[in-house]
């Protein structure tokens, strides 16, 4: 199983700011979320993480270490799982981008915000990362700790749909997605599952 985990909360997430390549740590709430994930998720054959601190801290807890041990043994760092580069928008509210630009961004996967990265570019790198993990995930659980945009990109890969579909998804802090890669095509089994951090098995839709 390919298990995709969004990192725990950061202060920027809590404030509703766009958070791309900026590198803040988890909040205390984020650390609690990581511990809840570690208690609920299966032991994985591999744990892969984005290189950003918030993902590495979450991964460290999943690997049995403390959040401060961001470089925990047994965690592989793959830069293809890094968050989208928001460029000049990083750390700013979504309202910092005008309505017309937002419309263009949602309609055109190749749209690049100033100094940033397109949705299409994120999908290209993440789809290859998914392909590279698919065989191992078919034989055992592989956990990837990443961010909103790369996880959405992985879901477009699983569903075989266009890049623009990423804008039609919502993913909460510390939410889990599961993709079965054992068959002839990937199967999305769960999306935005907040059960592990809420103490139940319900999946948000």
Short mmCIF file of C-alpha atoms in Angstrom, two decimals, residues 13-137:
data_model
loop_
_atom_site.label_atom_id
_atom_site.label_comp_id
_atom_site.label_asym_id
_atom_site.label_seq_id
_atom_site.Cartn_x
_atom_site.Cartn_y
_atom_site.Cartn_z
CA UNK A 13 -1.12 26.43 8.27
CA UNK A 14 -3.02 27.46 11.39
CA UNK A 15 -3.21 31.04 10.07
CA UNK A 16 -4.39 29.94 6.63
CA UNK A 17 -1.29 31.21 4.81
CA UNK A 18 0.16 29.77 1.62
CA UNK A 19 3.12 27.66 2.68
CA UNK A 20 5.46 26.41 0.00
CA UNK A 21 9.23 26.31 0.30
CA UNK A 22 9.36 28.28 3.56
CA UNK A 23 10.55 25.88 6.24
CA UNK A 24 8.85 26.35 9.63
CA UNK A 25 8.67 23.54 12.22
CA UNK A 26 5.57 21.80 13.51
CA UNK A 27 3.51 23.46 16.21
CA UNK A 28 2.73 21.54 19.40
CA UNK A 29 -0.56 20.61 17.76
CA UNK A 30 1.40 19.35 14.77
CA UNK A 31 3.58 17.21 17.04
CA UNK A 32 0.47 15.73 18.68
CA UNK A 33 -0.93 14.97 15.25
CA UNK A 34 2.31 13.21 14.30
CA UNK A 35 2.15 11.07 17.44
CA UNK A 36 -1.47 10.15 16.68
CA UNK A 37 -0.46 9.14 13.15
CA UNK A 38 2.37 7.01 14.51
CA UNK A 39 -0.04 5.20 16.82
CA UNK A 40 -2.59 4.55 14.07
CA UNK A 41 -0.56 3.76 10.95
CA UNK A 42 1.07 0.39 10.24
CA UNK A 43 4.80 -0.11 10.46
CA UNK A 44 6.05 0.54 6.96
CA UNK A 45 8.75 -1.16 4.94
CA UNK A 46 9.84 2.31 3.80
CA UNK A 47 9.23 5.86 5.02
CA UNK A 48 9.87 8.60 2.47
CA UNK A 49 9.79 12.31 3.27
CA UNK A 50 9.85 15.70 1.64
CA UNK A 51 13.05 17.56 2.55
CA UNK A 52 11.16 20.32 4.37
CA UNK A 53 11.31 20.43 8.17
CA UNK A 54 7.59 19.97 8.83
CA UNK A 55 7.54 16.75 6.79
CA UNK A 56 10.83 15.44 8.23
CA UNK A 57 9.63 16.03 11.79
CA UNK A 58 6.40 14.15 11.08
CA UNK A 59 8.40 11.35 9.43
CA UNK A 60 10.74 11.14 12.41
CA UNK A 61 7.82 10.46 14.74
CA UNK A 62 6.50 7.79 12.36
CA UNK A 63 9.96 6.21 12.46
CA UNK A 64 9.84 6.08 16.28
CA UNK A 65 11.96 9.14 17.02
CA UNK A 66 11.17 12.52 18.58
CA UNK A 67 10.05 15.40 16.33
CA UNK A 68 13.31 17.20 17.09
CA UNK A 69 15.17 14.32 15.44
CA UNK A 70 14.22 15.55 11.98
CA UNK A 71 16.87 13.34 10.38
CA UNK A 72 15.67 10.10 11.95
CA UNK A 73 17.24 6.83 10.88
CA UNK A 74 15.15 4.89 8.42
CA UNK A 75 13.59 7.94 6.74
CA UNK A 76 14.47 8.51 3.08
CA UNK A 77 14.36 12.10 1.84
CA UNK A 78 13.17 12.54 -1.74
CA UNK A 79 13.09 16.13 -3.09
CA UNK A 80 10.37 15.22 -5.58
CA UNK A 81 7.90 15.24 -2.68
CA UNK A 82 8.66 18.86 -1.70
CA UNK A 83 5.75 21.31 -1.63
CA UNK A 84 4.90 23.46 -4.62
CA UNK A 85 6.99 26.61 -4.89
CA UNK A 86 4.59 29.52 -4.37
CA UNK A 87 7.31 32.03 -5.21
CA UNK A 88 6.38 35.57 -4.15
CA UNK A 89 3.18 34.26 -2.55
CA UNK A 90 4.94 32.08 0.03
CA UNK A 91 3.86 32.96 3.55
CA UNK A 92 1.07 35.25 2.33
CA UNK A 93 -2.72 34.84 2.45
CA UNK A 94 -4.46 33.51 -0.64
CA UNK A 95 -6.05 36.94 -1.08
CA UNK A 96 -2.62 38.29 -2.03
CA UNK A 97 -3.26 36.91 -5.53
CA UNK A 98 -5.92 38.72 -7.51
CA UNK A 99 -9.13 37.02 -8.59
CA UNK A 100 -8.16 36.97 -12.26
CA UNK A 101 -4.79 35.34 -11.50
CA UNK A 102 -6.48 32.74 -9.29
CA UNK A 103 -8.85 31.94 -12.15
CA UNK A 104 -5.94 31.49 -14.55
CA UNK A 105 -4.07 29.30 -12.03
CA UNK A 106 -7.07 27.00 -11.57
CA UNK A 107 -7.80 26.72 -15.29
CA UNK A 108 -4.26 26.39 -16.62
CA UNK A 109 -1.96 23.76 -15.04
CA UNK A 110 1.03 25.46 -16.72
CA UNK A 111 0.36 28.80 -15.03
CA UNK A 112 3.36 29.87 -12.94
CA UNK A 113 2.90 32.36 -10.07
CA UNK A 114 5.66 34.96 -9.90
CA UNK A 115 8.88 33.22 -8.90
CA UNK A 116 7.06 29.94 -8.34
CA UNK A 117 6.15 26.60 -9.90
CA UNK A 118 3.24 25.34 -11.99
CA UNK A 119 0.81 22.60 -11.01
CA UNK A 120 1.94 20.70 -14.10
CA UNK A 121 5.55 20.72 -12.90
CA UNK A 122 4.52 19.36 -9.50
CA UNK A 123 2.46 16.61 -11.13
CA UNK A 124 5.32 15.60 -13.43
CA UNK A 125 7.83 15.09 -10.62
CA UNK A 126 5.37 13.42 -8.26
CA UNK A 127 4.02 10.98 -10.84
CA UNK A 128 7.52 9.70 -11.50
CA UNK A 129 8.10 9.38 -7.74
CA UNK A 130 4.88 7.32 -7.50
CA UNK A 131 5.98 5.05 -10.33
CA UNK A 132 9.31 4.49 -8.58
CA UNK A 133 7.55 3.45 -5.34
CA UNK A 134 4.73 1.41 -6.87
CA UNK A 135 6.47 -1.99 -6.89
CA UNK A 136 7.62 -1.73 -3.28
CA UNK A 137 4.17 -0.49 -2.24
#
